[in-house]
Coordinates of N, CA and C in Angstrom, one line a residue:
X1 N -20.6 41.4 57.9 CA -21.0 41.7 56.5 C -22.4 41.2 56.3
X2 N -23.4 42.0 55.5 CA -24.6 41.8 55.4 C -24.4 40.9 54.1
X3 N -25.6 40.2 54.3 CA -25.7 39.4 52.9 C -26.9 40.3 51.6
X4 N -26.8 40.3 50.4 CA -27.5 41.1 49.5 C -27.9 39.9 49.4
X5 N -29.5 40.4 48.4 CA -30.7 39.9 47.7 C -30.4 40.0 46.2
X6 N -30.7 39.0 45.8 CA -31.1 39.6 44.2 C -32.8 39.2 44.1
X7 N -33.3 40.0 43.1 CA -34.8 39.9 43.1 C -34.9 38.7 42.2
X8 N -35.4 37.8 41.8 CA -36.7 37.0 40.6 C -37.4 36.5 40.4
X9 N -37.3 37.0 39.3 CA -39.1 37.2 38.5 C -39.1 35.8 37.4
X10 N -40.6 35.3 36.9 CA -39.9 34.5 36.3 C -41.8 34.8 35.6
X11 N -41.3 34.0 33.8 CA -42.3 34.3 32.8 C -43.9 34.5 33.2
X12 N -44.5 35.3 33.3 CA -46.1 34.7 33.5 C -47.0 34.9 32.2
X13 N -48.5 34.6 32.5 CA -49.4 34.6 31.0 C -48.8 35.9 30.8
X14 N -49.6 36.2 29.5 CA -49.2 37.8 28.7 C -47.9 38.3 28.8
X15 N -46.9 37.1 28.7 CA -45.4 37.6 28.7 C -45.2 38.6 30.0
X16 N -45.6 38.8 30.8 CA -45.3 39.5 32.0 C -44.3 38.7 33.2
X17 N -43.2 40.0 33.8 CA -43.1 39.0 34.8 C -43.3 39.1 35.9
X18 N -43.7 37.8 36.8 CA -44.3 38.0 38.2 C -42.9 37.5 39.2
X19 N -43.2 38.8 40.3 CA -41.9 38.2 41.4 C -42.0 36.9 42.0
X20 N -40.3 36.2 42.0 CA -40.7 34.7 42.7 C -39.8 35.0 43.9
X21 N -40.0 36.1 44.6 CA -39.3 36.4 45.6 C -37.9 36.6 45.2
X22 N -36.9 36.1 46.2 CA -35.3 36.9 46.2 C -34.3 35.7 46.8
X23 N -33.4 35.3 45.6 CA -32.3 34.7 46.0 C -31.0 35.3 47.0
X24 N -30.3 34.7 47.5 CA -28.9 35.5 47.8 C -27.8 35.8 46.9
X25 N -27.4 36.8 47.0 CA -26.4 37.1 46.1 C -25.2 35.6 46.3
X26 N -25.2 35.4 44.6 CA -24.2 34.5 44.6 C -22.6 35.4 44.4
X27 N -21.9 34.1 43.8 CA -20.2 34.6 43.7 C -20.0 36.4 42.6
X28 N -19.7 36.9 42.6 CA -19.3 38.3 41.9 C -18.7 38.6 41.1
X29 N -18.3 37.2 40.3 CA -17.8 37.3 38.7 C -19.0 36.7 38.0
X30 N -19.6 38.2 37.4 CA -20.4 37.8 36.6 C -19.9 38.2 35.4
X31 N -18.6 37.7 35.0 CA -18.6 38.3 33.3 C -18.9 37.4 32.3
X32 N -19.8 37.6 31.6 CA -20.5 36.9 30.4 C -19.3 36.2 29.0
X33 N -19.2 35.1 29.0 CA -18.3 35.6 27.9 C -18.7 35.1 26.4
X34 N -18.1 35.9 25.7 CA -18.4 36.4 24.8 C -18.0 35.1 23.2
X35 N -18.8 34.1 22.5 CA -18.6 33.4 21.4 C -18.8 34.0 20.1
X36 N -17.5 34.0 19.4 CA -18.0 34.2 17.9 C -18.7 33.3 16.8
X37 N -19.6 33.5 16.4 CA -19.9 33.2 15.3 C -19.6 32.4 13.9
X38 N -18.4 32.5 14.1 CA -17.7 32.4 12.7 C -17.7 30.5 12.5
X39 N -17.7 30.6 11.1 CA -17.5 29.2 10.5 C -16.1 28.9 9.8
X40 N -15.6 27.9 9.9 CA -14.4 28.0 9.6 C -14.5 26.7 8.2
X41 N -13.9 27.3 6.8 CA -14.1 26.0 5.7 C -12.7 25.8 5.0
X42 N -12.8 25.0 4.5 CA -11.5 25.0 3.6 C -11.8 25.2 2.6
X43 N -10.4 26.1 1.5 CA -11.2 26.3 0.6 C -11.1 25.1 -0.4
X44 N -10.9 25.3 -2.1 CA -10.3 24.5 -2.9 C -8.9 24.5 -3.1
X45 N -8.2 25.4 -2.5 CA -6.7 25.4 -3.0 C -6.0 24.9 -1.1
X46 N -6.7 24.5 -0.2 CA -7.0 23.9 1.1 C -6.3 25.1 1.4
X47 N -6.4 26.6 1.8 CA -6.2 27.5 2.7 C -7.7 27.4 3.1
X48 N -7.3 28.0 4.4 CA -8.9 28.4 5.3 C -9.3 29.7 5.2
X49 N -10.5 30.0 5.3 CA -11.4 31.1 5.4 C -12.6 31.0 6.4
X50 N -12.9 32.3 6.5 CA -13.9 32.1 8.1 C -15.2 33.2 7.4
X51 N -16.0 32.8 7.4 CA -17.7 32.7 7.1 C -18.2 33.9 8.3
X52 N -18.8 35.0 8.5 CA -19.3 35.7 9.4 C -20.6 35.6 9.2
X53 N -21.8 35.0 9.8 CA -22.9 35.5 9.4 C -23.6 36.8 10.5
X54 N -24.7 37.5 10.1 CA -25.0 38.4 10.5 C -25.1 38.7 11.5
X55 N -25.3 37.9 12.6 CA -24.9 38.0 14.3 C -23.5 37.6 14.8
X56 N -22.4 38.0 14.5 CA -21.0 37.7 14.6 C -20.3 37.4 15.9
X57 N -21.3 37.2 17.1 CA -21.1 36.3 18.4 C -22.4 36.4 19.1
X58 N -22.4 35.4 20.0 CA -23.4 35.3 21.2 C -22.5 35.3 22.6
X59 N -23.5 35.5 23.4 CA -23.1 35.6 25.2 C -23.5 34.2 25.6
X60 N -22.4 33.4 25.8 CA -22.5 32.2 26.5 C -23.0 31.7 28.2
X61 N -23.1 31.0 28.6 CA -23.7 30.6 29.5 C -22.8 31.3 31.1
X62 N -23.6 32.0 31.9 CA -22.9 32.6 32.9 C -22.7 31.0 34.2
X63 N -21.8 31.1 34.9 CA -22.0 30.1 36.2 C -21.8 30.9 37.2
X64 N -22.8 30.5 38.0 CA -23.0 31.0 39.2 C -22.8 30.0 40.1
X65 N -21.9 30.7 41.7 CA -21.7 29.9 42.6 C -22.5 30.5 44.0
X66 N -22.8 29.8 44.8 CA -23.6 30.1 46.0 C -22.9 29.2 46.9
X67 N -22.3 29.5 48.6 CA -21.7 29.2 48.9 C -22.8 29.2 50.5
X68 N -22.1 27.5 50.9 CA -23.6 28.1 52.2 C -24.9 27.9 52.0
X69 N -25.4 27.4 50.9 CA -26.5 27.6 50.7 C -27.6 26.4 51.4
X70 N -28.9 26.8 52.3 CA -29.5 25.9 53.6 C -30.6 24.9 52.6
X71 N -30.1 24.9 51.3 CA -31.4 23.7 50.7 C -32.6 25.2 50.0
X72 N -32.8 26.2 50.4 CA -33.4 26.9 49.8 C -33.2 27.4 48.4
X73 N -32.0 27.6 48.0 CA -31.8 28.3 46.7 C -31.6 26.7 46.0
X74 N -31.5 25.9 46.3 CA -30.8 24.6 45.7 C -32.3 24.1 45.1
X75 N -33.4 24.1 45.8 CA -35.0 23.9 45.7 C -35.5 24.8 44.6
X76 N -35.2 25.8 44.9 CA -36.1 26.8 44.0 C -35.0 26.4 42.1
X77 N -33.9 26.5 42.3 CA -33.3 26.3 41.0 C -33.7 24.9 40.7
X78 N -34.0 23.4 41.1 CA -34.0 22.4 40.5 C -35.5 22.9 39.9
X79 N -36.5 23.7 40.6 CA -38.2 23.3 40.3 C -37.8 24.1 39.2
X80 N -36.7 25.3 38.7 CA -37.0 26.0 37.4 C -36.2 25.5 36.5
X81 N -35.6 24.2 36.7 CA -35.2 23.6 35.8 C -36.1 22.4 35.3
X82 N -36.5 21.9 36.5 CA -37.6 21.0 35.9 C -38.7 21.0 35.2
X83 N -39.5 22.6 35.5 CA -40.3 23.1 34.7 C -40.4 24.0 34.0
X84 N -38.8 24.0 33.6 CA -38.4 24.7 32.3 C -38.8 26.4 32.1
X85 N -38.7 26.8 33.4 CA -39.2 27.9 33.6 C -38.1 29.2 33.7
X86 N -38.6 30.4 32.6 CA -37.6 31.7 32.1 C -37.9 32.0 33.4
X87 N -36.7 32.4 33.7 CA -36.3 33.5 34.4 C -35.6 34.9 34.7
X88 N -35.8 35.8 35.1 CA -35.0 36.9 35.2 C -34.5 37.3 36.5
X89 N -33.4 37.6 36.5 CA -32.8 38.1 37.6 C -32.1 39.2 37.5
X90 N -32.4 40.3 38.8 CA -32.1 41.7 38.8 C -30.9 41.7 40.3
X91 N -30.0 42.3 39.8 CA -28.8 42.5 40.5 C -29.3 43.2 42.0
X92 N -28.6 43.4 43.1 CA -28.9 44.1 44.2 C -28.3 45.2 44.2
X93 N -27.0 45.8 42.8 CA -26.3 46.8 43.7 C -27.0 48.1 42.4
X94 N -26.2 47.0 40.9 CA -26.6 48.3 39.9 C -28.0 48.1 39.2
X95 N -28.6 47.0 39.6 CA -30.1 46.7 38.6 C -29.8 45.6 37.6
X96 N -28.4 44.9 37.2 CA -28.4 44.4 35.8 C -29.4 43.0 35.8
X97 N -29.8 42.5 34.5 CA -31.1 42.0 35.0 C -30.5 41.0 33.6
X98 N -30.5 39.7 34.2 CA -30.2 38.4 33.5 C -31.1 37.8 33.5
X99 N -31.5 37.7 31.9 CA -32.9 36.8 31.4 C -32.5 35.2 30.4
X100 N -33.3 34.2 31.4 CA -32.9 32.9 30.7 C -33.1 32.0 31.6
X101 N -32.4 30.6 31.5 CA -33.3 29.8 32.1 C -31.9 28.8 32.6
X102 N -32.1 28.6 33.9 CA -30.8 27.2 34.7 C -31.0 25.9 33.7
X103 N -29.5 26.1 33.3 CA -29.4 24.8 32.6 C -28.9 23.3 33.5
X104 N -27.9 24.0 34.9 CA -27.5 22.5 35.5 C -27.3 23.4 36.6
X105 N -27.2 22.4 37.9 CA -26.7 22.8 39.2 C -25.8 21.7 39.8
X106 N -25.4 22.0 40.5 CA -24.2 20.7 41.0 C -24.4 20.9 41.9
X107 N -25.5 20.6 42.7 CA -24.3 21.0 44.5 C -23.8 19.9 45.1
X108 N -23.1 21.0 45.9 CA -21.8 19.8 47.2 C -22.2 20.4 48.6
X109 N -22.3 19.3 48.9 CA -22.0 19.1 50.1 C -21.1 19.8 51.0
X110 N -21.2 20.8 51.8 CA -20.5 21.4 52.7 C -19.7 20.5 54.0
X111 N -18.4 19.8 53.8 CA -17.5 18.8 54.5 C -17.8 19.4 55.9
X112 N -18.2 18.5 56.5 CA -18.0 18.4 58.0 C -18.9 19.5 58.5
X113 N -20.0 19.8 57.7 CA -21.4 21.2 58.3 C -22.5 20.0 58.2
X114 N -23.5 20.9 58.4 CA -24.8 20.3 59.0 C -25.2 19.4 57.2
X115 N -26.0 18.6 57.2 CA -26.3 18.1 55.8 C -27.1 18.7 55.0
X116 N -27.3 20.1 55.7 CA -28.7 20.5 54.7 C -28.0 21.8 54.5
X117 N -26.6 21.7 54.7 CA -25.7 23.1 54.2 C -24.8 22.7 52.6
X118 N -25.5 23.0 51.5 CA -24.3 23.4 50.0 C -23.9 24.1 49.6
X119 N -22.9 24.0 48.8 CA -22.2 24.6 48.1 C -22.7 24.3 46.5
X120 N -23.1 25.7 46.1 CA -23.9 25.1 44.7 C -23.1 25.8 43.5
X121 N -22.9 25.2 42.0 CA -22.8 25.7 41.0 C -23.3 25.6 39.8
X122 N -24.3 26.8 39.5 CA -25.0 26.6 38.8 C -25.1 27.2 37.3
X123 N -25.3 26.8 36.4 CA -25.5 27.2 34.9 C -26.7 28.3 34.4
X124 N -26.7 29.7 34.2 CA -27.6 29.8 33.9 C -26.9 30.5 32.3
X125 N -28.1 29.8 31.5 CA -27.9 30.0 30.0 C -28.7 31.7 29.5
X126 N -28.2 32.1 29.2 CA -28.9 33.6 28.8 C -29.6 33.6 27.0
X127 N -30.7 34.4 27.1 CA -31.3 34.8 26.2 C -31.2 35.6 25.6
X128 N -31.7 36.4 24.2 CA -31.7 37.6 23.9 C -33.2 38.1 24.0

């Protein structure tokens, strides 16, 4: 089994973005999921009611897992967390292109493999 690429690009001057080369495709559940909006109050007679305001949900934070990973993808995501740097990422099979920025990574340690082999899971928070 071959391994896929995903492309990323990440913000440059004049809002443009410049390639930062190509990650490996992580884990294949990428479903976004989906928060509503809603406020919930009590009223005066204490039944509840729910508040919608004009954007009635947002797309919460995707997690991505990389499995195997040699210290390369584990490097490149701490430096765009540490320098707070947008990113986009373009899928390898249909093009889908996730824009936003790594909020955390966790990696582990691959038991009983070389020490420079992890297992990563990482946070990336999406944008509109």
């Amino acid at each position: 089994m071959s391994v896929s690429y995903w492309q990323v690009y990440i913000l440059g001057s004049g809002d443009s973005w410049v390639s930062d080369g190509q990650v490996p495709r992580p884990n294949d559940d990428l479903s976004t999921p989906l928060i509503a909006n809603m406020t919930q109050i009590t009223l005066a007679d204490g039944s509840k009611a729910f508040i919608f305001p004009e954007t009635k949900s947002v797309k919460d934070s995707i997690t991505f897992v990389w499995l195997k990973d040699d210290g390369t993808v584990k490097e490149k995501i701490e430096d765009y967390i540490e320098n707070g740097t947008k990113v986009k990422i373009v899928t390898h099979y249909t093009g889908i292109e996730f824009i936003g920025y790594f909020s955390s990574i966790t990696p582990f340690w691959r038991v009983g493999q070389s020490p420079d082999e992890w297992n990563l899971q990482v946070v990336f928070s999406l944008v509109d």
